[in-house]
């Protein structure tokens, strides 16, 4: 099937600055794709290139099989939903919704019917006569989405749409947008710096750094098999622990350095003496008695929220451990750490690429 959106070898320069580097990205019709990465990594540039708000310097961009490189934004048939909502303050909700139809000459009654249908889907039926200033943040967000929906675009493009909202509403809107996407059978591309948002909403996550797509795939595949230390540290919360390590002489263990070297007897395919980084997620470590387990460490801090306990060790580097529920561990305790050998991710110390 022709991808709904396809970037092939796309580069973008702002003057001498190389903002998108050889981007290859294929987005299936009906999928929900999240572009995620730290500030400045190029995710907005990628989205804006798709919308036609930025031109690309080289490569090809196709939407529904057609080359879009030189097609102006309004002819691309995609709808952008911004963080700032960009609603017209002097127009009612209904007028905001029907604006794009009216400028295209849609008869008034038809535009009105379209607005009513969309408002019924997004729960705005009772608010059609209000002005944006008379709406809550969540309602304004819904108007912004409804205004996109009414155009039946080939794709919905979201640029950090939830960052203005408070934490509780953000969690709620996350579910609402995803449900709406499913209901409409839409194709959505969603930019966020929040990896939790990306992981929970999307079925395809694209992790970017400095203009490069570092890895893309299903959310849990990125969590299970990050291709490098950057993706490993970016996906997952709290973040993965990273420990300097070398392959042991007998080739059967890793010697990790946590202030003092400790031999961790896990089978690895790391050659003796090779310098690596061992990565282990806080949720994959369990606390055991100090004389058992794979490592022995002292505890520096214990934080409990009731549902979760966060333990920090007095090692260098520190290790974070997450346990569900309460913990018996206190600051100053000596504890053993246990984990499944297969939950240890190994990266080359130089290239930071995954080994094995
Ligand atoms: P993100 O959305 O991931 O935070 P952006 O795509 O906005 O990142 O920006 C990527 C990089 O391109 C940044 O370093 C930014 O400073 C640069 N950039 C973005 N827009 C422009 C522009 N119009 N002119 C010059 N540099 C820009």
Coordinates of C-alpha atoms and ligand atoms in Angstrom, one line a residue:
X1 CA 0.0 0.0 0.0
X2 CA 1.3 3.5 -0.8
X3 CA 2.3 5.2 2.4
X4 CA 0.2 8.2 3.3
X5 CA 3.3 10.3 3.9
X6 CA 6.8 9.5 2.7
X7 CA 10.1 11.4 3.3
X8 CA 13.0 10.1 1.2
X9 CA 16.5 11.4 1.7
X10 CA 15.2 14.7 3.0
X11 CA 17.6 17.4 4.1
X12 CA 16.9 20.9 5.3
X13 CA 19.4 23.7 5.7
X14 CA 18.7 27.0 7.5
X15 CA 21.6 28.9 5.8
X16 CA 24.6 26.8 6.8
X17 CA 22.8 25.0 9.6
X18 CA 21.9 21.4 8.7
X19 CA 18.5 21.0 10.5
X20 CA 17.3 17.7 8.9
X21 CA 19.8 15.1 7.9
X22 CA 18.9 12.5 5.3
X23 CA 15.4 11.8 6.8
X24 CA 13.8 8.5 5.7
X25 CA 10.3 8.2 7.1
X26 CA 7.3 6.3 5.8
X27 CA 3.9 6.8 7.5
X28 CA 1.0 4.4 7.0
X29 CA -2.5 5.5 6.4
X30 CA -4.4 5.3 9.7
X31 CA -1.3 5.4 11.9
X32 CA -0.5 7.6 14.8
X33 CA 3.2 8.7 14.5
X34 CA 5.0 10.7 17.3
X35 CA 8.1 12.7 16.6
X36 CA 10.0 13.0 19.8
X37 CA 13.4 14.3 20.9
X38 CA 15.0 17.1 22.9
X39 CA 14.4 20.7 22.1
X40 CA 16.2 21.8 18.9
X41 CA 16.4 18.2 17.4
X42 CA 14.4 19.2 14.4
X43 CA 10.9 17.7 15.1
X44 CA 9.0 21.0 14.4
X45 CA 11.1 21.5 11.3
X46 CA 10.1 18.0 10.0
X47 CA 6.4 18.7 10.8
X48 CA 6.5 22.2 9.2
X49 CA 8.2 20.7 6.1
X50 CA 5.3 18.3 5.9
X51 CA 2.8 21.1 6.1
X52 CA 4.7 23.1 3.6
X53 CA 5.5 25.9 6.0
X54 CA 9.2 25.2 5.4
X55 CA 10.7 24.1 2.1
X56 CA 13.0 21.2 2.0
X57 CA 16.5 21.6 0.6
X58 CA 16.8 18.2 -1.0
X59 CA 15.1 14.8 -1.1
X60 CA 11.4 14.0 -1.8
X61 CA 8.3 14.4 0.2
X62 CA 5.2 12.6 -0.9
X63 CA 1.6 12.7 0.5
X64 CA -0.7 10.0 -0.7
X65 CA 1.8 9.2 -3.5
X66 CA 2.1 12.7 -4.9
X67 CA 5.3 14.7 -4.7
X68 CA 4.8 17.7 -2.5
X69 CA 8.2 19.5 -2.7
X70 CA 6.8 22.5 -4.5
X71 CA 3.1 22.3 -3.5
X72 CA 2.0 25.3 -1.4
X73 CA 0.6 24.5 2.1
X74 CA -3.1 25.1 1.3
X75 CA -2.9 22.6 -1.5
X76 CA -1.4 19.8 0.5
X77 CA -4.6 18.8 2.2
X78 CA -3.1 18.5 5.7
X79 CA -4.4 20.2 8.8
X80 CA -2.1 21.6 11.5
X81 CA -3.2 21.8 15.2
X82 CA -1.0 24.2 17.2
X83 CA -0.2 24.5 20.9
X84 CA -1.5 28.1 20.7
X85 CA -4.8 27.0 19.2
X86 CA -4.8 30.0 16.8
X87 CA -8.5 30.5 17.2
X88 CA -10.1 33.7 15.9
X89 CA -11.1 35.6 19.1
X90 CA -13.9 37.7 17.5
X91 CA -15.6 34.6 16.0
X92 CA -17.9 32.1 17.8
X93 CA -17.0 28.5 17.9
X94 CA -19.2 27.8 15.0
X95 CA -17.7 30.6 12.9
X96 CA -14.2 29.3 13.8
X97 CA -15.2 25.8 12.7
X98 CA -16.7 26.9 9.4
X99 CA -14.2 29.6 8.4
X100 CA -12.2 27.3 6.1
X101 CA -15.4 26.1 4.4
X102 CA -16.8 29.6 4.0
X103 CA -13.7 31.0 2.3
X104 CA -14.0 28.1 -0.1
X105 CA -17.5 29.1 -0.9
X106 CA -19.4 26.3 0.9
X107 CA -23.1 27.3 1.2
X108 CA -24.0 28.5 4.7
X109 CA -26.5 25.8 5.5
X110 CA -24.0 23.1 4.5
X111 CA -21.2 24.6 6.5
X112 CA -23.5 24.8 9.5
X113 CA -24.4 21.1 9.2
X114 CA -20.7 20.2 8.9
X115 CA -20.0 22.2 12.1
X116 CA -22.9 20.5 14.0
X117 CA -21.6 17.0 12.9
X118 CA -18.1 17.7 14.0
X119 CA -19.2 19.4 17.2
X120 CA -21.2 16.3 18.1
X121 CA -18.0 14.1 17.6
X122 CA -15.9 16.4 19.8
X123 CA -18.5 17.2 22.5
X124 CA -18.9 20.9 21.5
X125 CA -22.5 20.9 20.5
X126 CA -23.6 23.1 23.4
X127 CA -20.8 25.6 22.9
X128 CA -21.2 26.5 19.2
X129 CA -22.4 30.0 20.1
X130 CA -19.6 30.9 22.5
X131 CA -16.5 32.9 21.9
X132 CA -13.0 31.4 22.5
X133 CA -12.5 33.6 25.7
X134 CA -15.6 31.9 27.2
X135 CA -14.0 28.4 26.9
X136 CA -11.7 26.4 29.1
X137 CA -8.2 25.4 27.8
X138 CA -9.5 21.9 27.1
X139 CA -12.5 23.2 25.2
X140 CA -10.3 25.5 23.1
X141 CA -8.1 22.6 22.3
X142 CA -11.2 20.7 21.1
X143 CA -12.2 23.6 18.9
X144 CA -8.8 23.7 17.3
X145 CA -9.1 20.0 16.6
X146 CA -12.6 20.3 15.3
X147 CA -11.5 23.0 12.9
X148 CA -9.0 20.5 11.5
X149 CA -11.5 17.7 11.4
X150 CA -14.1 19.6 9.4
X151 CA -11.7 19.8 6.4
X152 CA -11.3 16.0 6.2
X153 CA -7.6 16.3 5.6
X154 CA -5.2 13.6 4.5
X155 CA -3.3 14.0 7.7
X156 CA -3.6 15.8 11.1
X157 CA -0.3 17.4 12.2
X158 CA 0.0 18.2 15.9
X159 CA 2.7 20.6 17.1
X160 CA 3.0 20.1 20.9
X161 CA -0.8 20.7 21.2
X162 CA -1.0 19.9 25.0
X163 CA 1.9 21.9 26.4
X164 CA -0.3 24.8 27.5
X165 CA -2.5 22.6 29.7
X166 CA -2.1 21.5 33.3
X167 CA -0.9 18.0 34.1
X168 CA -4.3 16.4 34.7
X169 CA -6.0 17.9 31.6
X170 CA -3.0 16.8 29.5
X171 CA -3.5 13.2 30.6
X172 CA -7.2 13.5 29.7
X173 CA -6.6 15.1 26.3
X174 CA -4.0 12.5 25.4
X175 CA -6.7 9.9 25.6
X176 CA -9.2 12.1 23.9
X177 CA -7.0 12.8 20.9
X178 CA -6.1 9.2 20.5
X179 CA -9.7 8.1 20.7
X180 CA -10.7 10.8 18.1
X181 CA -7.9 9.6 15.8
X182 CA -9.3 6.0 16.0
X183 CA -12.8 7.1 15.5
X184 CA -12.0 9.2 12.4
X185 CA -9.6 6.6 11.0
X186 CA -7.2 9.5 10.7
X187 CA -3.5 9.6 9.9
X188 CA -1.8 11.7 12.6
X189 CA 1.7 13.0 13.1
X190 CA 2.3 14.4 16.5
X191 CA 5.3 16.4 17.8
X192 CA 6.2 16.3 21.4
X193 CA 9.3 16.5 23.7
X194 CA 7.5 14.3 26.2
X195 CA 8.4 10.7 25.6
X196 CA 5.6 9.5 27.9
X197 CA 3.1 11.3 25.6
X198 CA 4.8 9.7 22.5
X199 CA 4.8 6.2 24.0
X200 CA 1.2 6.3 25.2
X201 CA -0.4 7.9 22.2
X202 CA 1.5 6.7 19.1
X203 CA 1.8 3.3 17.4
X204 CA 5.0 4.5 15.6
X205 CA 7.6 6.5 17.5
X206 CA 10.4 8.4 15.8
X207 CA 13.3 9.5 18.1
X208 CA 15.3 12.4 16.8
X209 CA 18.6 14.0 17.8
X210 CA 20.4 16.9 16.0
X211 CA 18.4 16.5 12.8
X212 CA 18.9 12.7 12.6
X213 CA 16.3 10.0 13.1
X214 CA 18.1 7.9 15.7
X215 CA 15.5 5.1 15.8
X216 CA 11.9 4.5 14.8
X217 CA 9.5 1.7 15.6
X218 CA 6.7 0.5 17.9
X219 CA 6.9 2.1 21.3
X220 CA 7.7 -1.0 23.2
X221 CA 10.3 -2.2 20.6
X222 CA 12.2 1.1 21.3
X223 CA 11.9 0.4 25.0
X224 CA 13.1 -3.2 24.7
X225 CA 15.9 -2.8 22.1
X226 CA 17.2 0.8 21.9
X227 CA 19.8 1.0 19.2
X228 CA 22.1 3.3 21.1
X229 CA 22.7 4.9 24.5
X230 CA 20.8 8.1 23.4
X231 CA 17.6 6.3 22.6
X232 CA 18.0 4.1 25.7
X233 CA 18.3 7.1 27.9
X234 CA 15.5 9.1 26.2
X235 CA 12.8 6.4 26.2
X236 CA 11.7 5.2 29.7
X237 CA 11.0 7.0 32.9
X238 CA 12.8 7.2 35.2
X239 CA 15.7 7.0 32.8
X240 CA 17.9 4.0 32.3
X241 CA 21.0 3.7 34.5
X242 CA 24.4 3.7 32.7
X243 CA 27.5 2.2 34.3
X244 CA 31.0 2.1 32.8
X245 CA 32.1 -1.5 32.4
X246 CA 34.7 -3.8 30.8
X247 CA 34.5 -7.3 29.6
X248 CA 36.1 -9.7 32.1
X249 CA 39.2 -11.7 31.4
X250 CA 37.3 -15.0 31.1
X251 CA 34.8 -13.4 28.8
X252 CA 31.9 -14.4 30.9
X253 CA 31.1 -11.4 33.1
X254 CA 31.1 -7.6 33.1
X255 CA 33.2 -5.7 35.5
X256 CA 31.2 -2.6 36.3
X257 CA 32.7 0.5 37.9
X258 CA 30.4 2.1 40.5
X259 CA 33.2 3.9 42.4
X260 CA 34.8 0.5 43.1
X261 CA 34.9 -2.2 40.5
X262 CA 32.4 -5.1 40.9
X263 CA 32.2 -8.2 38.8
X264 CA 28.7 -8.9 37.6
X265 CA 28.3 -12.5 36.6
X266 CA 26.1 -12.3 33.6
X267 CA 26.8 -13.9 30.3
X268 CA 27.7 -11.3 27.7
X269 CA 29.3 -11.4 24.3
X270 CA 31.7 -8.6 25.3
X271 CA 35.3 -9.4 24.5
X272 CA 37.8 -9.4 27.5
X273 CA 39.0 -5.9 28.1
X274 CA 36.5 -4.2 25.8
X275 CA 35.2 -0.9 27.2
X276 CA 31.4 -0.8 27.3
X277 CA 28.5 0.9 29.0
X278 CA 26.1 -1.3 30.8
X279 CA 22.5 0.0 30.9
X280 CA 19.8 -1.2 33.2
X281 CA 16.4 0.3 33.8
X282 CA 15.4 1.3 37.3
X283 CA 12.3 -0.9 37.1
X284 CA 14.3 -4.0 36.2
X285 CA 16.4 -4.0 39.4
X286 CA 15.1 -5.6 42.6
X287 CA 16.5 -5.2 46.1
X288 CA 17.6 -8.3 47.8
X289 CA 19.7 -9.1 51.0
X290 CA 23.2 -7.6 50.9
X291 CA 24.9 -11.0 50.8
X292 CA 23.0 -12.1 47.8
X293 CA 22.2 -10.6 44.3
X294 CA 24.5 -9.6 41.5
X295 CA 25.8 -6.3 43.1
X296 CA 26.2 -4.9 46.5
X297 CA 25.6 -1.2 47.1
X298 CA 24.8 1.4 49.9
X299 CA 21.6 3.4 49.8
X300 CA 21.7 7.2 49.8
X301 CA 18.1 8.3 49.4
X302 CA 14.7 6.7 49.6
X303 CA 11.6 8.5 48.3
X304 CA 8.1 7.0 48.5
X305 CA 4.8 8.2 47.0
X306 CA 2.8 5.3 48.4
X307 CA 2.3 3.6 45.1
X308 CA 6.0 3.6 44.2
X309 CA 9.4 3.8 46.0
X310 CA 12.4 5.4 44.4
X311 CA 15.8 4.3 45.8
X312 CA 19.1 6.1 44.9
X313 CA 22.4 4.4 45.7
X314 CA 25.5 5.9 47.2
X315 CA 27.6 4.8 44.2
X316 CA 29.4 6.7 41.5
X317 CA 27.5 7.0 39.2
X318 CA 24.3 6.8 41.2
X319 CA 21.8 4.0 40.4
X320 CA 18.1 4.6 40.5
X321 CA 15.8 1.7 41.5
X322 CA 12.1 1.7 41.3
X323 CA 9.9 -0.6 43.4
X324 CA 6.2 -0.9 43.3
X325 CA 4.5 -0.1 46.6
X326 CA 6.4 0.5 49.9
X327 CA 9.9 -0.5 50.7
X328 CA 11.7 -1.6 53.8
X329 CA 14.9 0.0 52.6
X330 CA 16.3 3.1 54.4
X331 CA 19.1 5.5 53.6
X332 CA 22.4 4.1 54.8
X333 CA 21.4 0.4 54.3
X334 CA 23.7 -2.0 52.5
X335 CA 21.6 -3.9 50.0
X336 CA 22.0 -6.5 47.2
X337 CA 20.8 -5.8 43.7
X338 CA 19.3 -8.5 41.5
X339 CA 18.3 -8.3 37.9
X340 CA 17.8 -10.6 35.0
X341 CA 20.9 -10.8 32.8
X342 CA 18.9 -10.3 29.7
X343 CA 17.6 -6.9 31.1
X344 CA 21.2 -5.5 30.8
X345 CA 21.7 -3.4 27.6
X346 CA 25.3 -3.2 26.5
X347 CA 26.7 -0.3 24.4
X348 CA 30.1 0.4 23.0
X349 CA 31.9 3.0 25.2
X350 CA 33.2 4.9 22.2
X351 CA 30.4 4.8 19.6
X352 CA 27.6 4.3 22.2
X353 CA 25.9 1.9 19.7
X354 CA 24.2 -1.2 21.0
X355 CA 26.3 -4.4 21.1
X356 CA 24.5 -7.7 20.4
Ligands
LIG1 P1 12.5 21.2 17.8 O1 11.1 21.3 17.3 O2 12.9 19.8 17.9 O3 12.7 21.8 19.2 P2 13.2 22.8 15.6 O4 12.8 22.0 14.4 O5 12.3 24.0 16.0 O6 13.5 21.9 16.8 O7 14.6 23.4 15.3 C1 15.7 22.6 14.9 C2 17.0 23.5 14.8 O8 16.8 24.4 13.7 C3 17.2 24.3 16.0 O9 18.6 24.3 16.2 C4 16.7 25.7 15.6 O10 17.5 26.7 16.3 C5 17.0 25.7 14.1 N1 16.0 26.5 13.4 C6 14.7 26.4 13.4 N2 14.0 27.3 12.7 C7 15.0 28.1 12.2 C8 15.0 29.2 11.3 N3 13.9 29.7 10.8 N4 16.2 29.8 11.0 C9 17.4 29.2 11.5 N5 17.4 28.2 12.3 C10 16.3 27.6 12.6

